[in-house]
Amino acid sequence: MAFDRQKLVEAVKEAKARAKPRNFTQTVEIAVNLKDIDLRKPENRFKLEVVLPHGRGKEPKIAVIADGAVAEAAKKLGLDVISGEQLEEIAKSPREARKLAKRYDFFIAAAPLMPKIGKYLGRYLGPRNKMPQVVPPTMTNLEPIVARLKKTVRIQLKNNPVVHAPIGTEDMDDEKLAENAEAVLNAIINKLERGENQVKSVYVKTTMGPAVKVER
């Protein structure tokens, strides 16, 4: 790959150094600018789930939309549960539906509720790339799915030739952040017709800090 690990480490270090101290732990993000890609063609757009080798640095918020066995399994893990009945109540208020879509990073849903979710929440979850992970209505152990989601970032290439993704938090080790960045880069490059030749530039930044270019 045209980006070596050390160059990523250096960019992460610099981005962290140039970030002013804040009263919260900032997220470290990567931005990948692409070239020679026609986004009017649907086949050139993509959505990806990338499992970060060293996790996200902070726990994502996960909600489970389910009744019965799946709801019980979710409660055992201390997850927020939205029942089928509550779903219908939320659907009556576009404001509540929007708030729900914004509040959580990931959703898990029992399969029988998916038609309702599509009908009531699809317009809020779809554009945010947050459609639920579907599980069978009899699933009693959500632990493996939750463990995976806690290390997952969702990214998409839509209308602009740039892909953004969180790669961790500023209190994480530079090397680990660089490895997470590499995982995101590799996933994007694998989706491009001409691979890394279509990567124009890569930047790393903290939430409030300036962007630092990754040298090639």
Short mmCIF file of C-alpha atoms in Angstrom, two decimals, residues 11-197:
data_model
loop_
_atom_site.label_atom_id
_atom_site.label_comp_id
_atom_site.label_asym_id
_atom_site.label_seq_id
_atom_site.Cartn_x
_atom_site.Cartn_y
_atom_site.Cartn_z
CA ALA A 11 0.21 11.93 11.16
CA VAL A 12 -1.68 10.67 14.24
CA LYS A 13 1.05 12.04 16.55
CA GLU A 14 0.94 15.43 14.85
CA ALA A 15 -2.87 15.62 14.84
CA LYS A 16 -2.90 14.89 18.58
CA ALA A 17 -0.11 17.39 19.27
CA ARG A 18 -1.87 20.14 17.34
CA ALA A 19 -5.22 19.61 19.04
CA LYS A 20 -5.97 22.09 21.81
CA PRO A 21 -6.93 20.51 25.15
CA ARG A 22 -10.71 20.19 25.52
CA ASN A 23 -12.89 19.21 28.45
CA PHE A 24 -13.83 15.97 26.70
CA THR A 25 -11.96 13.13 25.03
CA GLN A 26 -11.83 13.90 21.33
CA THR A 27 -12.40 11.33 18.63
CA VAL A 28 -9.60 10.79 16.11
CA GLU A 29 -10.92 10.66 12.55
CA ILE A 30 -9.59 9.79 9.12
CA ALA A 31 -10.71 11.43 5.88
CA VAL A 32 -9.91 9.69 2.58
CA ASN A 33 -10.27 11.87 -0.53
CA LEU A 34 -10.85 9.96 -3.76
CA LYS A 35 -10.32 10.81 -7.43
CA ASP A 36 -11.42 9.52 -10.85
CA ILE A 37 -14.68 8.15 -9.50
CA ASP A 38 -18.11 8.83 -11.02
CA LEU A 39 -20.58 8.89 -8.13
CA ARG A 40 -23.54 9.31 -10.49
CA LYS A 41 -23.13 5.57 -11.09
CA PRO A 42 -24.69 3.68 -8.16
CA GLU A 43 -22.14 0.85 -8.54
CA ASN A 44 -19.37 3.26 -7.51
CA ARG A 45 -21.03 4.09 -4.20
CA PHE A 46 -20.62 1.80 -1.23
CA LYS A 47 -21.39 1.18 2.42
CA LEU A 48 -18.87 -0.65 4.57
CA GLU A 49 -18.56 -2.05 8.06
CA VAL A 50 -14.96 -2.10 9.26
CA VAL A 51 -13.92 -3.88 12.45
CA LEU A 52 -11.15 -1.81 14.03
CA PRO A 53 -8.40 -4.08 15.41
CA HIS A 54 -8.08 -1.94 18.55
CA GLY A 55 -11.69 -0.86 18.96
CA ARG A 56 -13.29 2.56 18.90
CA GLY A 57 -11.80 3.86 22.15
CA LYS A 58 -15.24 4.47 23.61
CA GLU A 59 -18.37 2.40 23.88
CA PRO A 60 -20.85 2.99 21.07
CA LYS A 61 -24.52 3.31 22.01
CA ILE A 62 -26.48 0.24 20.94
CA ALA A 63 -30.28 -0.15 21.02
CA VAL A 64 -32.19 -3.37 20.47
CA ILE A 65 -35.62 -3.27 18.82
CA ALA A 66 -37.29 -6.50 19.84
CA ASP A 67 -39.86 -8.40 21.86
CA GLY A 68 -39.58 -11.80 23.53
CA ALA A 69 -36.31 -13.76 23.63
CA VAL A 70 -34.21 -11.11 21.89
CA ALA A 71 -35.47 -8.38 24.23
CA GLU A 72 -34.64 -10.55 27.26
CA ALA A 73 -31.15 -11.28 25.91
CA ALA A 74 -30.59 -7.54 25.40
CA LYS A 75 -31.71 -6.69 28.95
CA LYS A 76 -29.22 -9.22 30.34
CA LEU A 77 -26.44 -7.25 28.62
CA GLY A 78 -27.77 -3.95 29.95
CA LEU A 79 -28.72 -2.67 26.50
CA ASP A 80 -31.56 -0.26 25.80
CA VAL A 81 -34.59 -2.13 24.49
CA ILE A 82 -37.38 -0.72 22.32
CA SER A 83 -40.43 -2.98 22.08
CA GLY A 84 -42.70 -3.31 19.07
CA GLU A 85 -45.32 -1.30 20.96
CA GLN A 86 -42.85 1.51 21.79
CA LEU A 87 -41.76 1.52 18.16
CA GLU A 88 -45.31 2.37 17.09
CA GLU A 89 -45.46 5.18 19.67
CA ILE A 90 -42.13 6.64 18.49
CA ALA A 91 -43.35 6.45 14.88
CA LYS A 92 -46.19 8.88 15.67
CA SER A 93 -43.66 11.67 16.27
CA PRO A 94 -41.10 12.45 13.54
CA ARG A 95 -39.17 14.43 16.17
CA GLU A 96 -38.89 11.38 18.46
CA ALA A 97 -37.94 9.15 15.52
CA ARG A 98 -35.17 11.59 14.54
CA LYS A 99 -33.94 11.79 18.13
CA LEU A 100 -33.82 8.00 18.33
CA ALA A 101 -31.85 7.73 15.07
CA LYS A 102 -29.36 10.30 16.35
CA ARG A 103 -29.00 8.92 19.88
CA TYR A 104 -27.67 5.46 18.97
CA ASP A 105 -24.67 4.37 16.92
CA PHE A 106 -26.03 0.90 16.15
CA PHE A 107 -29.34 -0.93 16.19
CA ILE A 108 -30.03 -4.65 16.49
CA ALA A 109 -33.52 -5.82 15.55
CA ALA A 110 -35.52 -9.03 15.78
CA ALA A 111 -36.46 -10.12 12.26
CA PRO A 112 -40.29 -10.01 12.72
CA LEU A 113 -40.13 -6.26 13.49
CA MET A 114 -38.12 -5.33 10.38
CA PRO A 115 -41.16 -4.49 8.19
CA LYS A 116 -42.33 -2.02 10.88
CA ILE A 117 -38.82 -0.61 11.30
CA GLY A 118 -38.54 -0.12 7.54
CA LYS A 119 -41.92 1.60 7.45
CA TYR A 120 -41.55 3.81 10.52
CA LEU A 121 -37.81 4.42 10.89
CA GLY A 122 -36.30 3.66 7.47
CA ARG A 123 -36.32 7.30 6.38
CA TYR A 124 -34.38 8.30 9.53
CA LEU A 125 -31.97 5.35 9.83
CA GLY A 126 -31.23 4.75 6.12
CA PRO A 127 -29.58 8.11 5.31
CA ARG A 128 -27.51 7.84 8.50
CA ASN A 129 -26.29 4.36 7.50
CA LYS A 130 -27.83 2.95 10.70
CA MET A 131 -30.24 0.28 9.49
CA PRO A 132 -30.33 -2.49 12.12
CA GLN A 133 -28.42 -5.74 12.20
CA VAL A 134 -31.17 -8.35 11.95
CA VAL A 135 -31.26 -11.38 14.28
CA PRO A 136 -33.66 -14.36 14.51
CA PRO A 137 -36.55 -13.89 16.99
CA THR A 138 -35.31 -16.87 19.02
CA MET A 139 -31.74 -15.60 19.58
CA THR A 140 -30.85 -15.73 23.27
CA ASN A 141 -27.17 -14.70 23.13
CA LEU A 142 -26.40 -11.30 21.66
CA GLU A 143 -22.91 -11.11 23.17
CA PRO A 144 -20.88 -11.97 20.01
CA ILE A 145 -22.83 -9.43 17.91
CA VAL A 146 -22.49 -6.71 20.55
CA ALA A 147 -18.76 -7.40 20.98
CA ARG A 148 -18.26 -7.03 17.22
CA LEU A 149 -20.35 -3.85 16.96
CA LYS A 150 -18.32 -2.26 19.77
CA LYS A 151 -15.26 -2.45 17.50
CA THR A 152 -17.09 -1.59 14.26
CA VAL A 153 -17.31 1.65 12.29
CA ARG A 154 -19.75 2.15 9.43
CA ILE A 155 -18.62 4.22 6.50
CA GLN A 156 -20.19 5.14 3.20
CA LEU A 157 -19.31 6.76 -0.09
CA LYS A 158 -22.37 8.62 -1.29
CA ASN A 159 -22.50 11.98 -3.08
CA ASN A 160 -19.01 13.39 -2.44
CA PRO A 161 -15.67 11.67 -3.25
CA VAL A 162 -14.56 11.62 0.39
CA VAL A 163 -14.95 8.99 3.11
CA HIS A 164 -14.83 9.88 6.82
CA ALA A 165 -14.44 7.41 9.66
CA PRO A 166 -13.64 7.54 13.38
CA ILE A 167 -10.53 5.48 14.20
CA GLY A 168 -10.48 5.82 17.98
CA THR A 169 -9.97 8.46 20.67
CA GLU A 170 -7.08 10.80 21.45
CA ASP A 171 -6.16 8.88 24.63
CA MET A 172 -5.35 5.75 22.60
CA ASP A 173 -1.81 4.71 21.68
CA ASP A 174 -0.50 6.23 18.40
CA GLU A 175 0.42 2.82 16.96
CA LYS A 176 -3.02 1.41 17.68
CA LEU A 177 -4.73 4.41 16.08
CA ALA A 178 -2.48 3.98 13.02
CA GLU A 179 -3.43 0.28 12.76
CA ASN A 180 -7.12 1.23 12.97
CA ALA A 181 -6.55 3.83 10.23
CA GLU A 182 -4.85 1.19 8.11
CA ALA A 183 -7.85 -1.15 8.49
CA VAL A 184 -10.18 1.61 7.23
CA LEU A 185 -7.86 2.52 4.35
CA ASN A 186 -7.48 -1.10 3.23
CA ALA A 187 -11.26 -1.63 3.32
CA ILE A 188 -11.83 1.45 1.14
CA ILE A 189 -9.02 0.59 -1.30
CA ASN A 190 -10.43 -2.92 -1.72
CA LYS A 191 -13.74 -1.40 -2.87
CA LEU A 192 -12.15 0.84 -5.52
CA GLU A 193 -11.86 -0.36 -9.08
CA ARG A 194 -8.24 0.80 -9.37
CA GLY A 195 -7.37 0.48 -5.72
CA GLU A 196 -4.95 2.96 -4.17
CA ASN A 197 -4.53 4.76 -7.52
#
